[in-house]
């Protein structure tokens, strides 16, 4: 029977970043992906924002890996000419109550070690971005946007050049611990092999893979909830040149209708929050009024007729609707009797930003297993 050192399940940005990182040190790595190429899941349906890490609870993995990841991403972008733009972001308060909230987030951001954050009054905001309804704002100059496909291609090429084997059309249906190794099986062919380490970064199916390996996902609190985020684009010239966010909703349930730009300068609003039972990427055009109202709260003079349904993505959330936000799970599962299995579960935003830092975190866990 064939044997490999490391099996990575899922070729989204997380699996690809991990493959690139681990292949610098280890040989005999295989990436299994159920689709016919990389980046067909969550990683190609998101806002492509390089977040700075303001919102996340202090000392959480989300906060730490976002800050480290953003720094790593900008270095990668410069070094390998990955398309990106450091546009900057404003989180705007539109009344006195919201000023109190942004002051709290400003402190949180400083505690999360975010560099160059500034609290601006109305006049100072208007100097850098005139078209908005701010009475005050947090300015994050280090927030940017990135071409996520180019980033994934970079990780893919790096891993491939270092000898990683990519097996597409390979849906994992078996992960079975046997003595010191895992027996891994795929659906498309009746094929099994052995692997010392299994890294589960299967995105929306990461809880299913953990279950396959023998973990009770309800006991472990690993069951994922699908949370859809829809976008509308603005079919006219963008009146803003940076990313504009309202004050986030309580418990970070959502960031509110916010304005992001893509690398072509196209303005879009979203993603909103809608818990769903199944994966479905249709955008409900009836949401136009809600998007228009939310967008008009932060940017004046928008034209309703220019709001056009765009795309949707699905977040793999560990928390249900209105429940307190949960951190990323990145666990080596020795304590569950499965040494050698590394689960990455609930890798929602800021997963894209954090990807290089998540890869280093997984490298450290892998080193502990393979020494
Ligand atoms: C609407 C939205 C907006 C977002 N915006 C941002 C943002 O602006 N900035 C940011 O930093 N992050 C953002 N995120 C988060 C970010 O997109 C994700 O954290 C990241 O893409 C997750 O990558 P992944 O590799 O874990 O998942 P995926 O890209 O989904 O990759 C998982 C892969 O596993 C494969 N797979 C699943 N099951 C199996 C199986 N049984 N066998 C083999 N393969 C399997 C899938 O086909 C898929 O290719 C956003 C997410 C959403 C949904």
Coordinates of N, CA, C and O in Angstrom, one line a residue, residues 137-256:
X137 N -14.4 58.8 12.7 CA -14.1 57.4 12.1 C -12.8 56.9 12.6 O -11.9 57.6 13.1
X138 N -12.6 55.6 12.6 CA -11.3 54.9 12.7 C -10.8 54.8 11.3 O -11.4 54.3 10.4
X139 N -9.5 55.2 11.2 CA -8.8 55.1 9.9 C -7.8 54.0 10.0 O -6.9 54.1 10.9
X140 N -7.9 53.0 9.2 CA -6.9 51.9 9.2 C -6.1 51.9 7.8 O -6.6 51.4 6.8
X141 N -5.0 52.6 7.8 CA -4.3 52.8 6.5 C -3.8 51.4 5.9 O -3.5 51.3 4.8
X142 N -3.6 50.4 6.8 CA -3.0 49.2 6.4 C -4.0 48.2 5.8 O -3.6 47.1 5.3
X143 N -5.2 48.5 5.8 CA -6.2 47.6 5.2 C -6.1 47.7 3.7 O -5.9 48.8 3.1
X144 N -6.2 46.5 3.0 CA -6.1 46.6 1.6 C -6.9 45.5 0.9 O -7.8 44.9 1.5
X145 N -6.7 45.4 -0.4 CA -7.4 44.3 -1.2 C -6.4 43.5 -2.0 O -5.3 44.0 -2.3
X146 N -6.7 42.3 -2.3 CA -5.8 41.4 -2.9 C -6.5 40.5 -4.0 O -7.7 40.2 -3.8
X147 N -5.8 40.1 -5.0 CA -6.4 39.2 -6.0 C -6.2 37.8 -5.4 O -5.1 37.2 -5.4
X148 N -7.3 37.2 -4.8 CA -7.1 36.0 -4.1 C -6.7 34.8 -5.0 O -6.0 33.9 -4.6
X149 N -7.2 34.9 -6.3 CA -6.8 33.8 -7.2 C -5.3 33.8 -7.4 O -4.6 32.7 -7.4
X150 N -4.7 35.0 -7.6 CA -3.2 35.1 -7.8 C -2.5 34.6 -6.6 O -1.4 34.0 -6.7
X151 N -3.0 34.9 -5.4 CA -2.4 34.5 -4.2 C -2.4 32.9 -4.1 O -1.4 32.3 -3.8
X152 N -3.6 32.3 -4.4 CA -3.7 30.9 -4.4 C -2.7 30.3 -5.5 O -2.0 29.3 -5.2
X153 N -2.6 30.9 -6.6 CA -1.8 30.4 -7.7 C -0.3 30.4 -7.2 O 0.5 29.5 -7.5
X154 N 0.0 31.5 -6.5 CA 1.4 31.6 -6.0 C 1.7 30.4 -5.0 O 2.7 29.7 -5.1
X155 N 0.8 30.2 -4.0 CA 1.0 29.1 -3.1 C 1.1 27.7 -3.8 O 1.9 26.9 -3.5
X156 N 0.1 27.6 -4.8 CA 0.1 26.3 -5.6 C 1.4 26.1 -6.3 O 2.0 25.0 -6.2
X157 N 1.9 27.1 -7.0 CA 3.2 27.0 -7.8 C 4.3 26.6 -6.9 O 5.2 25.8 -7.2
X158 N 4.4 27.3 -5.7 CA 5.5 27.1 -4.8 C 5.4 25.7 -4.3 O 6.5 25.0 -4.3
X159 N 4.3 25.2 -3.9 CA 4.1 23.8 -3.4 C 4.5 22.8 -4.5 O 5.2 21.8 -4.3
X160 N 4.0 23.0 -5.7 CA 4.2 22.1 -6.8 C 5.7 22.0 -7.2 O 6.2 21.0 -7.3
X161 N 6.3 23.2 -7.2 CA 7.8 23.3 -7.5 C 8.6 22.5 -6.5 O 9.7 22.0 -6.8
X162 N 8.0 22.4 -5.3 CA 8.8 21.7 -4.2 C 8.3 20.3 -4.1 O 8.6 19.6 -3.1
X163 N 7.6 19.8 -5.1 CA 7.3 18.4 -5.2 C 6.0 17.9 -4.6 O 5.7 16.7 -4.5
X164 N 5.1 18.8 -4.1 CA 3.8 18.4 -3.6 C 2.9 17.8 -4.7 O 2.9 18.4 -5.8
X165 N 2.3 16.7 -4.4 CA 1.4 16.1 -5.4 C 0.0 16.6 -5.2 O -0.5 16.5 -4.1
X166 N -0.6 17.1 -6.2 CA -2.0 17.6 -6.1 C -2.9 16.6 -6.8 O -2.8 16.3 -8.0
X167 N -3.9 16.0 -6.1 CA -4.8 15.0 -6.6 C -6.2 15.7 -6.7 O -6.8 15.8 -5.6
X168 N -6.6 16.1 -7.9 CA -8.0 16.7 -8.0 C -9.0 15.6 -8.2 O -8.6 14.4 -8.4
X169 N -10.3 16.0 -8.2 CA -11.4 15.0 -8.3 C -11.2 13.9 -7.3 O -11.4 12.7 -7.6
X170 N -10.7 14.2 -6.2 CA -10.4 13.2 -5.1 C -11.1 13.6 -3.8 O -10.6 14.3 -3.0
X171 N -12.3 13.1 -3.7 CA -13.1 13.4 -2.5 C -12.8 12.4 -1.4 O -13.0 11.2 -1.6
X172 N -12.4 12.9 -0.3 CA -12.0 12.1 0.8 C -13.3 11.5 1.5 O -14.2 12.3 1.8
X173 N -13.4 10.2 1.6 CA -14.5 9.6 2.3 C -14.1 8.7 3.4 O -14.9 8.1 4.1
X174 N -12.8 8.6 3.6 CA -12.3 7.7 4.7 C -11.0 8.3 5.3 O -10.1 8.6 4.6
X175 N -11.1 8.4 6.7 CA -9.9 8.8 7.4 C -9.9 8.0 8.7 O -10.7 8.2 9.6
X176 N -9.1 7.0 8.7 CA -9.2 5.9 9.7 C -7.9 5.7 10.4 O -6.9 5.3 9.8
X177 N -7.8 6.0 11.7 CA -6.6 5.8 12.5 C -6.2 4.3 12.6 O -7.1 3.6 13.1
X178 N -5.0 3.9 12.2 CA -4.6 2.6 12.4 C -3.2 2.6 12.9 O -2.3 3.0 12.2
X179 N -3.0 2.1 14.1 CA -1.7 2.2 14.8 C -1.2 3.6 14.7 O -1.9 4.5 15.2
X180 N 0.0 3.8 14.1 CA 0.6 5.1 14.1 C 0.3 5.9 12.9 O 0.8 7.0 12.7
X181 N -0.6 5.4 12.0 CA -0.9 6.1 10.7 C -2.4 6.2 10.5 O -3.2 5.6 11.2
X182 N -2.7 7.0 9.5 CA -4.1 7.0 9.0 C -4.3 6.3 7.7 O -3.4 6.5 6.8
X183 N -5.4 5.6 7.6 CA -5.7 5.1 6.3 C -6.7 6.1 5.7 O -7.7 6.5 6.3
X184 N -6.3 6.6 4.5 CA -7.1 7.6 3.8 C -7.7 7.0 2.5 O -7.0 6.4 1.8
X185 N -9.0 7.3 2.3 CA -9.6 6.7 1.1 C -10.4 7.8 0.3 O -10.9 8.7 0.9
X186 N -10.4 7.7 -1.0 CA -11.2 8.7 -1.8 C -12.3 8.0 -2.6 O -12.2 6.8 -2.9
X187 N -13.3 8.8 -2.9 CA -14.5 8.2 -3.5 C -14.4 7.8 -4.9 O -14.8 6.8 -5.3
X188 N -13.7 8.7 -5.7 CA -13.7 8.5 -7.2 C -13.1 7.2 -7.6 O -13.5 6.6 -8.6
X189 N -12.0 6.8 -6.9 CA -11.4 5.5 -7.3 C -11.4 4.7 -6.0 O -11.4 5.3 -4.9
X190 N -11.4 3.4 -6.1 CA -11.3 2.6 -4.9 C -9.9 2.6 -4.5 O -9.2 1.6 -4.7
X191 N -9.4 3.6 -3.9 CA -8.0 3.8 -3.7 C -7.7 4.2 -2.2 O -8.4 5.1 -1.7
X192 N -6.8 3.5 -1.6 CA -6.5 3.8 -0.2 C -5.0 4.0 0.0 O -4.3 3.3 -0.8
X193 N -4.6 4.8 0.9 CA -3.1 4.9 1.2 C -2.9 5.3 2.6 O -3.9 5.6 3.3
X194 N -1.7 5.2 3.1 CA -1.4 5.5 4.5 C -0.7 6.8 4.6 O 0.1 7.2 3.7
X195 N -1.0 7.6 5.7 CA -0.4 8.9 5.9 C -0.1 9.1 7.4 O -0.9 8.7 8.2
X196 N 1.1 9.6 7.6 CA 1.5 9.8 9.0 C 0.7 11.0 9.6 O 0.3 11.0 10.8
X197 N 0.6 12.1 8.8 CA -0.1 13.3 9.3 C -1.3 13.6 8.4 O -1.1 13.4 7.1
X198 N -2.4 13.9 8.9 CA -3.5 14.4 8.1 C -3.9 15.8 8.5 O -4.1 16.0 9.7
X199 N -3.9 16.8 7.6 CA -4.3 18.1 7.9 C -5.6 18.4 7.2 O -5.8 18.3 6.0
X200 N -6.6 18.6 8.0 CA -8.0 18.8 7.5 C -8.3 20.3 7.4 O -8.6 21.0 8.3
X201 N -8.3 20.7 6.1 CA -8.7 22.1 5.8 C -9.7 22.1 4.7 O -9.6 22.7 3.7
X202 N -10.8 21.4 5.0 CA -11.8 21.2 4.0 C -12.9 22.2 4.1 O -14.1 22.0 3.6
X203 N -12.7 23.4 4.6 CA -13.6 24.5 4.6 C -15.0 24.2 5.1 O -15.1 23.8 6.3
X204 N -16.0 24.2 4.2 CA -17.4 24.0 4.7 C -17.6 22.5 5.1 O -18.6 22.2 5.7
X205 N -16.7 21.6 4.7 CA -16.8 20.2 5.1 C -15.8 19.8 6.2 O -15.6 18.6 6.4
X206 N -15.2 20.7 6.8 CA -14.1 20.4 7.8 C -14.7 19.6 9.0 O -14.1 18.7 9.5
X207 N -16.0 19.9 9.4 CA -16.6 19.1 10.5 C -16.9 17.7 10.0 O -16.7 16.8 10.8
X208 N -17.3 17.6 8.8 CA -17.6 16.2 8.2 C -16.3 15.4 8.3 O -16.3 14.2 8.7
X209 N -15.2 15.9 7.9 CA -13.9 15.2 7.8 C -13.5 14.8 9.3 O -13.0 13.7 9.5
X210 N -13.7 15.8 10.2 CA -13.3 15.5 11.6 C -14.2 14.3 12.1 O -13.7 13.4 12.8
X211 N -15.5 14.3 11.7 CA -16.4 13.2 12.0 C -15.9 11.9 11.4 O -15.9 10.8 12.1
X212 N -15.4 11.9 10.1 CA -15.0 10.7 9.5 C -13.8 10.1 10.3 O -13.7 8.9 10.4
X213 N -13.0 11.0 10.9 CA -11.8 10.5 11.6 C -12.2 9.9 13.0 O -11.3 9.4 13.7
X214 N -13.4 10.0 13.3 CA -13.9 9.4 14.6 C -14.2 10.4 15.7 O -14.5 10.0 16.8
X215 N -14.2 11.7 15.4 CA -14.5 12.7 16.4 C -16.0 12.9 16.5 O -16.7 13.1 15.4
X216 N -16.6 12.9 17.7 CA -18.0 13.3 17.8 C -18.1 14.8 17.7 O -17.7 15.5 18.6
X217 N -18.6 15.3 16.6 CA -18.4 16.8 16.3 C -19.3 17.6 17.2 O -19.1 18.8 17.4
X218 N -20.4 17.0 17.8 CA -21.2 17.7 18.7 C -20.5 17.8 20.1 O -20.5 18.9 20.7
X219 N -20.0 16.7 20.5 CA -19.2 16.8 21.8 C -18.1 17.7 21.7 O -17.8 18.5 22.6
X220 N -17.4 17.7 20.6 CA -16.2 18.6 20.4 C -16.6 20.0 20.1 O -15.7 20.9 20.0
X221 N -17.9 20.3 19.8 CA -18.3 21.6 19.4 C -17.7 22.0 18.1 O -17.3 23.2 17.9
X222 N -17.7 21.1 17.1 CA -17.1 21.3 15.8 C -18.2 21.5 14.7 O -17.8 21.7 13.6
X223 N -19.4 21.3 15.1 CA -20.4 21.3 14.0 C -20.5 22.7 13.3 O -20.7 23.7 14.0
X224 N -20.4 22.7 12.0 CA -20.4 24.0 11.3 C -21.9 24.4 10.9 O -22.7 23.6 10.6
X225 N -22.1 25.7 11.0 CA -23.3 26.3 10.5 C -23.0 27.1 9.2 O -22.0 27.8 9.2
X226 N -23.8 27.0 8.2 CA -23.6 27.8 7.0 C -24.1 29.2 7.1 O -25.3 29.3 7.4
X227 N -23.3 30.1 6.8 CA -23.8 31.5 6.9 C -23.5 32.2 5.6 O -22.4 32.5 5.3
X228 N -24.6 32.4 4.9 CA -24.4 33.0 3.5 C -24.2 34.5 3.6 O -24.8 35.2 4.4
X229 N -23.4 35.0 2.7 CA -23.2 36.4 2.6 C -23.4 36.8 1.1 O -22.6 36.4 0.2
X230 N -24.4 37.7 0.9 CA -24.6 38.1 -0.5 C -24.1 39.5 -0.7 O -23.9 40.3 0.2
X231 N -23.8 39.8 -2.0 CA -23.2 41.1 -2.4 C -24.1 41.7 -3.5 O -24.7 41.0 -4.3
X232 N -24.2 43.1 -3.5 CA -24.7 43.8 -4.6 C -23.6 44.7 -5.1 O -22.8 45.2 -4.3
X233 N -23.5 44.8 -6.4 CA -22.5 45.8 -6.9 C -23.2 47.1 -7.4 O -24.4 47.1 -7.6
X234 N -22.4 48.1 -7.5 CA -22.9 49.4 -7.8 C -22.5 49.7 -9.2 O -21.3 49.9 -9.5
X235 N -23.5 49.7 -10.1 CA -23.2 49.8 -11.5 C -23.0 51.2 -12.0 O -23.4 51.6 -13.1
X236 N -22.3 52.0 -11.2 CA -21.9 53.4 -11.6 C -20.5 53.6 -11.1 O -20.0 52.8 -10.3
X237 N -19.9 54.7 -11.4 CA -18.6 55.0 -10.9 C -18.6 55.1 -9.4 O -19.5 55.7 -8.8
X238 N -17.6 54.5 -8.8 CA -17.6 54.6 -7.3 C -17.4 56.0 -6.8 O -16.4 56.6 -7.2
X239 N -18.2 56.4 -5.9 CA -18.0 57.8 -5.3 C -16.9 57.7 -4.2 O -16.6 58.8 -3.6
X240 N -16.4 56.6 -3.8 CA -15.4 56.5 -2.8 C -14.1 55.7 -3.3 O -14.2 55.0 -4.2
X241 N -13.0 56.0 -2.6 CA -11.8 55.3 -3.1 C -11.2 54.4 -2.0 O -10.2 53.8 -2.3
X242 N -11.8 54.4 -0.9 CA -11.3 53.4 0.1 C -12.5 52.6 0.7 O -13.6 52.8 0.3
X243 N -12.2 51.6 1.5 CA -13.2 50.7 2.0 C -13.9 51.4 3.2 O -13.3 52.0 4.1
X244 N -15.3 51.4 3.2 CA -16.0 52.1 4.2 C -16.9 51.1 4.9 O -17.8 50.5 4.3
X245 N -16.8 51.1 6.2 CA -17.6 50.2 7.0 C -18.4 51.0 8.1 O -17.9 51.9 8.6
X246 N -19.6 50.5 8.4 CA -20.4 51.1 9.5 C -19.8 50.6 10.8 O -19.0 49.7 10.8
X247 N -20.4 51.0 11.9 CA -20.1 50.4 13.2 C -20.6 49.0 13.2 O -21.8 48.8 12.8
X248 N -19.8 48.0 13.6 CA -20.3 46.6 13.5 C -21.5 46.3 14.5 O -21.7 47.1 15.5
X249 N -22.3 45.3 14.1 CA -23.4 45.0 15.0 C -22.9 44.3 16.3 O -21.8 43.9 16.3
X250 N -23.8 44.3 17.3 CA -23.4 43.7 18.6 C -22.9 42.3 18.4 O -23.4 41.5 17.6
X251 N -22.0 41.9 19.3 CA -21.4 40.5 19.3 C -20.7 40.2 17.9 O -20.6 39.0 17.6
X252 N -20.5 41.2 17.1 CA -19.9 41.0 15.8 C -20.7 40.0 15.0 O -20.2 39.3 14.2
X253 N -22.0 40.0 15.2 CA -22.9 39.2 14.4 C -22.7 39.4 12.9 O -22.6 38.6 12.0
X254 N -22.5 40.7 12.6 CA -22.1 41.1 11.2 C -21.5 42.4 11.2 O -21.5 43.1 12.2
X255 N -20.8 42.7 10.1 CA -20.2 44.0 10.0 C -21.1 45.1 9.5 O -20.7 46.3 9.3
X256 N -22.3 44.8 9.2 CA -23.3 45.8 8.6 C -23.0 45.9 7.1 O -22.0 45.4 6.6

